mmCIF file of C-alpha atoms and ligand atoms in Angstrom:
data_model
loop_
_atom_site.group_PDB
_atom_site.id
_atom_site.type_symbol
_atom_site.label_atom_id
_atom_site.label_comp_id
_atom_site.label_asym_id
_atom_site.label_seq_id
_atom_site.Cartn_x
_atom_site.Cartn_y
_atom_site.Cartn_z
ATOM 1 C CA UNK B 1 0.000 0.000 0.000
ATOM 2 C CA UNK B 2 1.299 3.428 -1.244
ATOM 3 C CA UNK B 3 1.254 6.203 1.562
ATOM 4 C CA UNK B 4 -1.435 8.785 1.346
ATOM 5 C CA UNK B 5 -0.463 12.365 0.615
ATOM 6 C CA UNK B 6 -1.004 14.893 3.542
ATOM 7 C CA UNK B 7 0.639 18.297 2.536
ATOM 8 C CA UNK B 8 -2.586 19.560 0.422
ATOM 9 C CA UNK B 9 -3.472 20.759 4.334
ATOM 10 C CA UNK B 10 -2.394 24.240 4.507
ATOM 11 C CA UNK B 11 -1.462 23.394 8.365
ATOM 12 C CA UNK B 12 1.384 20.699 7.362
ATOM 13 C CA UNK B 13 2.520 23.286 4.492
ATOM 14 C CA UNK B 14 2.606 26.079 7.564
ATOM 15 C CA UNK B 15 4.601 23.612 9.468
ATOM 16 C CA UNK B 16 6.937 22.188 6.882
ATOM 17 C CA UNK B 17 7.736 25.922 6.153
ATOM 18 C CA UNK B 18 8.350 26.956 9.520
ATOM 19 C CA UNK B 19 10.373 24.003 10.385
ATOM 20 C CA UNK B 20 12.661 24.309 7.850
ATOM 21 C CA UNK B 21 12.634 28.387 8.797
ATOM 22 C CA UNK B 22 11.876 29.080 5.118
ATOM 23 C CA UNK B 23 9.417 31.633 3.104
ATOM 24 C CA UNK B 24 8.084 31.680 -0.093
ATOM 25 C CA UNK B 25 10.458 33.129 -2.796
ATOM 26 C CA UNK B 26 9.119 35.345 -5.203
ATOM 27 C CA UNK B 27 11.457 35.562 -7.722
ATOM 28 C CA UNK B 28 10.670 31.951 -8.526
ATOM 29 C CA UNK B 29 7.135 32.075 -8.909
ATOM 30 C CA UNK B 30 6.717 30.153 -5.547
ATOM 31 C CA UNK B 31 2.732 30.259 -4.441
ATOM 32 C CA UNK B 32 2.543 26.790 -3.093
ATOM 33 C CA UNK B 33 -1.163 24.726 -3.130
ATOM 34 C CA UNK B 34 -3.249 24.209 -0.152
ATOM 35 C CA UNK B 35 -6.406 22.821 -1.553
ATOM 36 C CA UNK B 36 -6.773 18.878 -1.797
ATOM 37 C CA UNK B 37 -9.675 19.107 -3.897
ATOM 38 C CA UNK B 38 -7.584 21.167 -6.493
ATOM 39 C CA UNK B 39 -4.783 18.960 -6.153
ATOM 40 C CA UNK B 40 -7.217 16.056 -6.276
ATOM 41 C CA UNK B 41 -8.840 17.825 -9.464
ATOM 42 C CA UNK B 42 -5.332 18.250 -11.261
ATOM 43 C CA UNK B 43 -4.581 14.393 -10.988
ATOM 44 C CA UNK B 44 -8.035 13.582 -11.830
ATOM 45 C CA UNK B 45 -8.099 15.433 -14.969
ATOM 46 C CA UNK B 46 -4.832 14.193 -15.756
ATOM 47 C CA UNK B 47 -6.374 10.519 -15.750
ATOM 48 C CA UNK B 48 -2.927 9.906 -13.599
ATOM 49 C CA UNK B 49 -2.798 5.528 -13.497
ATOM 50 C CA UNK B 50 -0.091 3.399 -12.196
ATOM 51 C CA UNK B 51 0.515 2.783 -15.731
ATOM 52 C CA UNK B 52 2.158 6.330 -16.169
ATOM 53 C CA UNK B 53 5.191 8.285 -15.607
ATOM 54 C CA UNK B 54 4.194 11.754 -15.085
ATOM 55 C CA UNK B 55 6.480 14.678 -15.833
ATOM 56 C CA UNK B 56 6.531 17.577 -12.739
ATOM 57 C CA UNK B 57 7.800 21.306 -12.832
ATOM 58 C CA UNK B 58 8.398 23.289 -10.059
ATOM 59 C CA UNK B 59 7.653 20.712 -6.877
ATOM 60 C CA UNK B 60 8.024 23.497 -4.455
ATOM 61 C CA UNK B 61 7.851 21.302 -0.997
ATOM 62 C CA UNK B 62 6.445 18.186 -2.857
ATOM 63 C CA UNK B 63 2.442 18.844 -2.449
ATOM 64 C CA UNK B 64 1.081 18.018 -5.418
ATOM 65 C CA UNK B 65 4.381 15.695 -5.964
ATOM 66 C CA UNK B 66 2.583 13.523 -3.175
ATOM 67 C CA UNK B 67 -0.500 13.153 -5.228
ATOM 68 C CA UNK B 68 1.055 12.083 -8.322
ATOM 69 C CA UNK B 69 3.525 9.574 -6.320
ATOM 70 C CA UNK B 70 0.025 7.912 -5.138
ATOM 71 C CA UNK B 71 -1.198 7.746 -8.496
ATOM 72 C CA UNK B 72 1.540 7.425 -10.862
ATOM 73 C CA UNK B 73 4.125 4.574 -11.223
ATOM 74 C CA UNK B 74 6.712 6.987 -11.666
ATOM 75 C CA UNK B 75 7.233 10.378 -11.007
ATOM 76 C CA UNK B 76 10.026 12.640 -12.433
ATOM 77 C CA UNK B 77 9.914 16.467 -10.624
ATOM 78 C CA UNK B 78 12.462 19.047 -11.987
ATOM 79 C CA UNK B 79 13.092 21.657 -9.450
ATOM 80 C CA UNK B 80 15.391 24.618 -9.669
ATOM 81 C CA UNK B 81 15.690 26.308 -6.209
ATOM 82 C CA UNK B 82 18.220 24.330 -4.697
ATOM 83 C CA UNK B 83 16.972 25.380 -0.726
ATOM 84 C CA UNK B 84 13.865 23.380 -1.542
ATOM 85 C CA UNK B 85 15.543 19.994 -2.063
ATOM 86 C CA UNK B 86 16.548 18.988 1.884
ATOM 87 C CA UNK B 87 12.700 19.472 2.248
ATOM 88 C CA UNK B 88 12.175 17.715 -0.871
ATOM 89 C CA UNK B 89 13.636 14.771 0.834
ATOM 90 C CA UNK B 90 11.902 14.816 3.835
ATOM 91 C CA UNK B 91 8.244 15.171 2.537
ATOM 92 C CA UNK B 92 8.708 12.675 0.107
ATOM 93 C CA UNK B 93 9.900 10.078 2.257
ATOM 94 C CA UNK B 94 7.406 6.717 1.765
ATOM 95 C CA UNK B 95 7.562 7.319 -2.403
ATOM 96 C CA UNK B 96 9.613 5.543 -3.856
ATOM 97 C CA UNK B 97 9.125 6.338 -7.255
ATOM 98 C CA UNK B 98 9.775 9.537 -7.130
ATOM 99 C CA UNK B 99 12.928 11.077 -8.621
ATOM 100 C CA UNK B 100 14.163 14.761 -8.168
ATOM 101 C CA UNK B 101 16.588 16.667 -10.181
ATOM 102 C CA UNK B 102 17.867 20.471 -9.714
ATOM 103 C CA UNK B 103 17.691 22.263 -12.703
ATOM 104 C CA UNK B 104 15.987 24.955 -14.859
ATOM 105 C CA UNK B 105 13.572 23.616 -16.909
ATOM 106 C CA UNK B 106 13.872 25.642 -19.639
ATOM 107 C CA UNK B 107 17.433 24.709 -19.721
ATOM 108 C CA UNK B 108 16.857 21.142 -19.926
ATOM 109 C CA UNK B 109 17.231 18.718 -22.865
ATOM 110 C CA UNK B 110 13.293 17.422 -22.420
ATOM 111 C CA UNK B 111 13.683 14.334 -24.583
ATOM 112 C CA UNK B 112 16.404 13.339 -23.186
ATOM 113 C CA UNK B 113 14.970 13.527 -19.912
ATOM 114 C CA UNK B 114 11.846 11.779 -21.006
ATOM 115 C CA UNK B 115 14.221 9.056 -22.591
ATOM 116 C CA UNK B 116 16.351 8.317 -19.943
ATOM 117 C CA UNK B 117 12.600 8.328 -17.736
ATOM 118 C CA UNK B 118 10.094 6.573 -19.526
ATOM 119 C CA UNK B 119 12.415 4.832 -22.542
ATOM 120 C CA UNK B 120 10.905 7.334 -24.671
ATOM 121 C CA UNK B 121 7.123 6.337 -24.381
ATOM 122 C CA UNK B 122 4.942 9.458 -23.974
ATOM 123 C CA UNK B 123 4.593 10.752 -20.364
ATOM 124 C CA UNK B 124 1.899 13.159 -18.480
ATOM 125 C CA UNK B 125 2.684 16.392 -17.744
ATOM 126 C CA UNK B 126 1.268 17.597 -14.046
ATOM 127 C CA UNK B 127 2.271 20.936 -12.379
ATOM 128 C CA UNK B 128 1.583 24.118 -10.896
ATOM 129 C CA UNK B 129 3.858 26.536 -13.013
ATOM 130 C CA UNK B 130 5.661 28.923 -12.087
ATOM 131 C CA UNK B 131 3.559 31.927 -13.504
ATOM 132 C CA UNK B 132 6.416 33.956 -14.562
ATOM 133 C CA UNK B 133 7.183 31.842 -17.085
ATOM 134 C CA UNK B 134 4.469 29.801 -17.647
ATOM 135 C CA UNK B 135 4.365 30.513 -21.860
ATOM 136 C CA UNK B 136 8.018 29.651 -22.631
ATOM 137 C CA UNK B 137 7.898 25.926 -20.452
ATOM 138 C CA UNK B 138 4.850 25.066 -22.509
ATOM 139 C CA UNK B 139 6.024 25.869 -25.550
ATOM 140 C CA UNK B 140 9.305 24.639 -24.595
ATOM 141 C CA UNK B 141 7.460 21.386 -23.527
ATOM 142 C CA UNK B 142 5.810 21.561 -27.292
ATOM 143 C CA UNK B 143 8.666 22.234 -29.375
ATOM 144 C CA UNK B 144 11.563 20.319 -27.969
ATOM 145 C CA UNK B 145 9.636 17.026 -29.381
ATOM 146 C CA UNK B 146 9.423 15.382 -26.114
ATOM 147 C CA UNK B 147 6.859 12.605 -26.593
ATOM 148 C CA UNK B 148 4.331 13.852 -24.283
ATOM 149 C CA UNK B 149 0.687 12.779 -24.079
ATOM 150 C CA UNK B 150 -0.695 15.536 -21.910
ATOM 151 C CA UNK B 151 -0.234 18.395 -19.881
ATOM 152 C CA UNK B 152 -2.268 19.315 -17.138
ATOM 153 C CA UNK B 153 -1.137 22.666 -15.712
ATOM 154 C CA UNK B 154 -2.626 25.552 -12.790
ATOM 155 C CA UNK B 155 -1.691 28.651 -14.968
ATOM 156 C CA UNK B 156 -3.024 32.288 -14.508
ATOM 157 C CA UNK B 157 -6.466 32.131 -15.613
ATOM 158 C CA UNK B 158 -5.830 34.921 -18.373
ATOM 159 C CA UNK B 159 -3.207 32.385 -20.123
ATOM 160 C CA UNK B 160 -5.726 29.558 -19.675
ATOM 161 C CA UNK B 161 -8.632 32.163 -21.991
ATOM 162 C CA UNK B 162 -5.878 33.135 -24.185
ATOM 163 C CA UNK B 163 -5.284 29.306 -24.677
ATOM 164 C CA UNK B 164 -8.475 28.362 -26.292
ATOM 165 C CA UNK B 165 -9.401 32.254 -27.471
ATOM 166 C CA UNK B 166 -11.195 32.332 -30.790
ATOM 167 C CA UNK B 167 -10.410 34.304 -33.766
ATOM 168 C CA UNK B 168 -11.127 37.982 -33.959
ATOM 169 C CA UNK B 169 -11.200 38.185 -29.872
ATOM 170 C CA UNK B 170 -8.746 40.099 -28.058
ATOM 171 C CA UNK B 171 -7.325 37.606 -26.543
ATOM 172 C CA UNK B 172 -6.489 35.488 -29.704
ATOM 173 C CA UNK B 173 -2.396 35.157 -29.936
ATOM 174 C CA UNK B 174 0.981 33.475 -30.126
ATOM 175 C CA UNK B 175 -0.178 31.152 -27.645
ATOM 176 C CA UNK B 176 -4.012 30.001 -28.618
ATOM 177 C CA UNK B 177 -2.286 29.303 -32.053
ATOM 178 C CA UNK B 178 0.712 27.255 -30.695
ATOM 179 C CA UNK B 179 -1.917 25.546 -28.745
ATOM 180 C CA UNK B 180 -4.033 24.537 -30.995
ATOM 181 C CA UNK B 181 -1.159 23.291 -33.483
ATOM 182 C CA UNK B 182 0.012 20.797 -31.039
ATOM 183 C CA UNK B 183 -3.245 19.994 -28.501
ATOM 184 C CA UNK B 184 -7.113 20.336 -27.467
ATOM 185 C CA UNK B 185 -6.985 22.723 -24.751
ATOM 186 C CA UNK B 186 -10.180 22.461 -22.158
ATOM 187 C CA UNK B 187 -10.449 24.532 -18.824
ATOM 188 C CA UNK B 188 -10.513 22.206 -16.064
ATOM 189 C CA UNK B 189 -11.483 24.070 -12.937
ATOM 190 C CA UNK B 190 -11.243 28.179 -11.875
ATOM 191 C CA UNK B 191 -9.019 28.225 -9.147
ATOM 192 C CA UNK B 192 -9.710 31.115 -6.331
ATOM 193 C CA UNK B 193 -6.026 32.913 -5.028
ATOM 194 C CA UNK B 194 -6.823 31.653 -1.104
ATOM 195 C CA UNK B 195 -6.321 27.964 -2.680
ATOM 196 C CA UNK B 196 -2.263 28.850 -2.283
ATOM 197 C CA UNK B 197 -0.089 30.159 -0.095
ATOM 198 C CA UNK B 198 1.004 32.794 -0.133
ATOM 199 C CA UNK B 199 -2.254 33.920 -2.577
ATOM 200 C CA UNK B 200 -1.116 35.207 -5.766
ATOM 201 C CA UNK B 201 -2.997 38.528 -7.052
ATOM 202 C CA UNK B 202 -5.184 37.237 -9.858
ATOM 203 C CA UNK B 203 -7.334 34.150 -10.345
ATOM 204 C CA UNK B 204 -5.999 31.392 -11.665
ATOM 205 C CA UNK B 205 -7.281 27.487 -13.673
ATOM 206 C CA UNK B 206 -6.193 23.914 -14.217
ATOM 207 C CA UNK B 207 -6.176 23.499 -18.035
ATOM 208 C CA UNK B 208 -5.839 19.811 -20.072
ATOM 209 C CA UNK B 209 -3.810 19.885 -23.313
ATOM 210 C CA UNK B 210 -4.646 16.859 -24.632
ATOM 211 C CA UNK B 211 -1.984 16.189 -27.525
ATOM 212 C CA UNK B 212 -3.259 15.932 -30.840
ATOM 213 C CA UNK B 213 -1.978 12.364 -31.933
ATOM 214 C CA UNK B 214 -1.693 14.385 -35.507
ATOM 215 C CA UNK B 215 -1.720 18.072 -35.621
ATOM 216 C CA UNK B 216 -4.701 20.056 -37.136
ATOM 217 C CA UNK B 217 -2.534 21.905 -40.231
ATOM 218 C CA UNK B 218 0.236 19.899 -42.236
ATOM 219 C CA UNK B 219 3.373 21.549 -42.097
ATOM 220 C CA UNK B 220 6.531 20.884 -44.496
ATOM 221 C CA UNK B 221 8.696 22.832 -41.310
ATOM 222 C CA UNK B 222 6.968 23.214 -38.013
ATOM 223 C CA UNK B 223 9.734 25.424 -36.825
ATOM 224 C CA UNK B 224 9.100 28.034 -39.291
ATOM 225 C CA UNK B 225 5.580 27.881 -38.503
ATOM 226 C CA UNK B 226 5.976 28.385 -34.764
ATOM 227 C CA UNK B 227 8.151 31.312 -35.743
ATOM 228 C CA UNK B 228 5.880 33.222 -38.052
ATOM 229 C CA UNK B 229 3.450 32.974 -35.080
ATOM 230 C CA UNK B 230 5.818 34.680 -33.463
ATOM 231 C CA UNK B 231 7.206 36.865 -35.748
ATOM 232 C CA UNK B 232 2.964 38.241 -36.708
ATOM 233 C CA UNK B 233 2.733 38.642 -32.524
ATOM 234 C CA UNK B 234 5.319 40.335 -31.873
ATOM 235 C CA UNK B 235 4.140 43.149 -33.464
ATOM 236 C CA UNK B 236 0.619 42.529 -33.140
ATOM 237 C CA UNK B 237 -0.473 46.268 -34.959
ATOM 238 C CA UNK B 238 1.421 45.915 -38.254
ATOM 239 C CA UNK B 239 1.094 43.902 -41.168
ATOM 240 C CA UNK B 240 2.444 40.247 -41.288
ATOM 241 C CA UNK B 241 4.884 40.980 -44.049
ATOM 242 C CA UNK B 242 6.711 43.689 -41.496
ATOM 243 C CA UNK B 243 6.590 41.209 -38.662
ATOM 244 C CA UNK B 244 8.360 38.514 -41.090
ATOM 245 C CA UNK B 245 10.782 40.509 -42.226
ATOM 246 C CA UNK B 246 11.983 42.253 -38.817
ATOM 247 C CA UNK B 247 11.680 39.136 -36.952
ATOM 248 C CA UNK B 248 15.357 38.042 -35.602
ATOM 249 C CA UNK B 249 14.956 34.674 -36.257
ATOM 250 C CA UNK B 250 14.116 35.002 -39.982
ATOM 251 C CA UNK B 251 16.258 35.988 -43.154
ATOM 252 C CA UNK B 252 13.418 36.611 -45.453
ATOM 253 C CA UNK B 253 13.401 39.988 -47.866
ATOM 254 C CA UNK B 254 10.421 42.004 -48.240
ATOM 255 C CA UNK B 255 9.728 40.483 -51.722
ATOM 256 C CA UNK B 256 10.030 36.874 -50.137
ATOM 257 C CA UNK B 257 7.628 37.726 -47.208
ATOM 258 C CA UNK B 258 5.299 39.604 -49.588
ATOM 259 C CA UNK B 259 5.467 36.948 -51.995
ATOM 260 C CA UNK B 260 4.449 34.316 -49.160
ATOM 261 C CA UNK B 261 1.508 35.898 -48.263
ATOM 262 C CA UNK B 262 0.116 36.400 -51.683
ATOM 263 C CA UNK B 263 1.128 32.860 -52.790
ATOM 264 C CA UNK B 264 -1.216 32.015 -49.720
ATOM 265 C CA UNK B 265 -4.366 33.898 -51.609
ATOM 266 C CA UNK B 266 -3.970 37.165 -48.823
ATOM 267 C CA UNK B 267 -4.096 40.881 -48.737
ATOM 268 C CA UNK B 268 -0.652 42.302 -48.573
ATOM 269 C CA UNK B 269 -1.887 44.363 -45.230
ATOM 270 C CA UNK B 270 -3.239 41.717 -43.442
ATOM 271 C CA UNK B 271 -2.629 41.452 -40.191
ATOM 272 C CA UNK B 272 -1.481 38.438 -38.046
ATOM 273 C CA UNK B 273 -4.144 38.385 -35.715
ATOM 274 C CA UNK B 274 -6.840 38.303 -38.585
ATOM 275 C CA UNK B 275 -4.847 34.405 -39.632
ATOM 276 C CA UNK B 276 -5.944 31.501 -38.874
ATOM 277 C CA UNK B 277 -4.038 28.538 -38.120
ATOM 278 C CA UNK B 278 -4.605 26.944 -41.506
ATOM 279 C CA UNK B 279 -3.497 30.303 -42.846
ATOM 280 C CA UNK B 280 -0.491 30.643 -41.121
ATOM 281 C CA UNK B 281 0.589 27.270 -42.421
ATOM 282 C CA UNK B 282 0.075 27.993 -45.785
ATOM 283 C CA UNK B 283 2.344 30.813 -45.492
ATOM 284 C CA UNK B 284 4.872 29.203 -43.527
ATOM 285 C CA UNK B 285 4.918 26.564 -46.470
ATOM 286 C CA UNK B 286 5.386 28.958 -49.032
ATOM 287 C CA UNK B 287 8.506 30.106 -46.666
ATOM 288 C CA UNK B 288 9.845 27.332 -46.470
ATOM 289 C CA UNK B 289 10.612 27.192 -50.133
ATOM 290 C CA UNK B 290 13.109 29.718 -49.923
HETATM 291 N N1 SAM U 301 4.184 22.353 -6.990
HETATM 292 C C1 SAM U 301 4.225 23.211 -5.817
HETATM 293 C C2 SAM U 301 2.818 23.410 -5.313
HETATM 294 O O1 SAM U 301 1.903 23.219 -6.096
HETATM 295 O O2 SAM U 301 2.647 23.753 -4.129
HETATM 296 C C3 SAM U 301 4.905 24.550 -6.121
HETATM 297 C C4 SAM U 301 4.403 25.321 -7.320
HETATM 298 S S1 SAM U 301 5.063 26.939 -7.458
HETATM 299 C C5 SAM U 301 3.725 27.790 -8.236
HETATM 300 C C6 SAM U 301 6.220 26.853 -8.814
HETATM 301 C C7 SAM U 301 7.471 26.026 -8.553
HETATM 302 O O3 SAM U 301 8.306 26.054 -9.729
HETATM 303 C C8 SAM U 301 8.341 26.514 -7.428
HETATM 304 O O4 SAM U 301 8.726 25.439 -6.617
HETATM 305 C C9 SAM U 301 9.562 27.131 -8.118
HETATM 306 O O5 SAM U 301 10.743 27.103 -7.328
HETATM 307 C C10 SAM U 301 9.662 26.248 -9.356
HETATM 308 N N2 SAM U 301 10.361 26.870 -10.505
HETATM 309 C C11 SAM U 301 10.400 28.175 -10.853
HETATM 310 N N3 SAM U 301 11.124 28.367 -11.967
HETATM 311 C C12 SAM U 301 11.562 27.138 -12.362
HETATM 312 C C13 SAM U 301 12.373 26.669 -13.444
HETATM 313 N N4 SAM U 301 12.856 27.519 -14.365
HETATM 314 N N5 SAM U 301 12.651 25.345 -13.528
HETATM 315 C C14 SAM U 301 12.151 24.481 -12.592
HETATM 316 N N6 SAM U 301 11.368 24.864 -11.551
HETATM 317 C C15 SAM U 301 11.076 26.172 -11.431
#
């Protein structure tokens, strides 16, 4: 029989804290849960089985890491703030299958990690992310080819709308694009700032990205697509062909980027944030070429 967690209790996260003579530290996003129905309502949505090895950013003092080791047969947690490991240790004593490692995420070779963890077969993604840079893991977690099968992540409620925005709506960008390349997003649960400690200032939600098993658009180069998203974002007021062509990442001329979006059947001053996804593909395509 697997132990039962017990830190979702905002009195054992009080004492843990306290014991160890230790506060929250801001500059790494630290807001730590205190809610066992949210926690309980993250690994539920996941659909978290024996059968899985579930991927874990940020375990802070190991609260929702206890739920997973429960559930999961193996659990892999990638923390950066070294001061939380000791703890780390200690509340995650009776798991077994639980492995730790100190790093940066976003510095982190993800399919090698997911390799070396789970021989390459697809894992589940389960945290509560770090809100300062909650866009670059996911799309980090999406782009460095990492076989995952889901994510299911507490982000700021405002990045879980702009996740599954719709066309034409203000909060339609970047991200509800990159999303919906690479998964189904669905909104989970609203989660209300006295669920953490300390509360963070805005509301927040558990989303589900369920991975597409094939994505939506065909791509010839889905690195050029990802970066035309980003290149039409970044300057979210002017027309597609200036985004393209002032975008670091890209070499394209003028002529090339006009060219692209013509060859795609648009008008020259269209906007980015008029595309669609199957839009932006056909454009990235015709990039491509060059
Ligand atoms: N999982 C814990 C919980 O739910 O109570 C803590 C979540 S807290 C919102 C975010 C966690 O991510 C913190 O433990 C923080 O130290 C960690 N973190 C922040 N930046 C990180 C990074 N670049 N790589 C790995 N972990 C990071």
């Amino acid at each position: 029989m697997k132990k039962q967690p017990y830190l979702g209790n905002s009195v054992h996260t009080i004492a843990v804290l306290k014991s160890y003579g230790i506060s929250a530290r801001k500059k790494y996003g630290q807001n730590f849960l205190i809610d066992e129905s949210v926690l309980q309502a993250a690994v539920d949505a996941a659909g978290v089985t024996e059968d899985d090895c579930v991927l874990e950013i940020g375990p802070g003092i190991g609260t929702l890491t206890q739920y997973l080791a429960y559930a999961a047969g193996k659990v892999c947690a990638v923390e950066i703030d070294r001061s939380l490991l000791p703890i780390l240790e200690d509340t995650l004593m009776g798991w077994s299958n639980v492995r730790v490692i100190n790093a940066d995420v976003l510095k982190l070779d993800l399919r090698e990690l997911v390799m070396e963890e789970n021989a390459g077969r697809p894992v589940k993604v389960v945290a509560n992310l770090p809100y300062y840079i909650t866009t670059p893991i996911i799309m980090q977690l999406f782009e460095s080819g990492a076989p995952i099968k889901s994510m299911t992540v507490m982000v700021q409620k405002e990045v879980a709308d702009r996740m599954q925005a719709k066309p034409g709506t203000k909060d339609y960008g970047a991200l509800t694009l990159a999303v919906s390349y690479y998964a189904d997003p669905s909104i989970v649960r609203i989660v209300h700032p006295s669920s953490f400690l300390p509360q963070p200032g805005v509301d927040s939600a558990v989303i589900h990205l369920e991975r597409h098993e094939k994505p939506p658009v065909e791509v010839k180069d889905e690195k050029i697509l990802m970066d035309l998203i980003r290149a039409s974002f970044n300057q979210r007021r002017k027309k597609l062909t200036n985004g393209i062509t002032n975008y670091a990442g890209f070499s394209y001329t003028k002529e090339q980027a006009e060219q692209a979006v013509a060859d795609a059947g648009l008008d020259p001053q269209v906007r980015g944030e008029q595309l669609t996804l199957e839009q932006f593909a056909a454009i990235a395509d015709r990039l491509a070429m060059y």
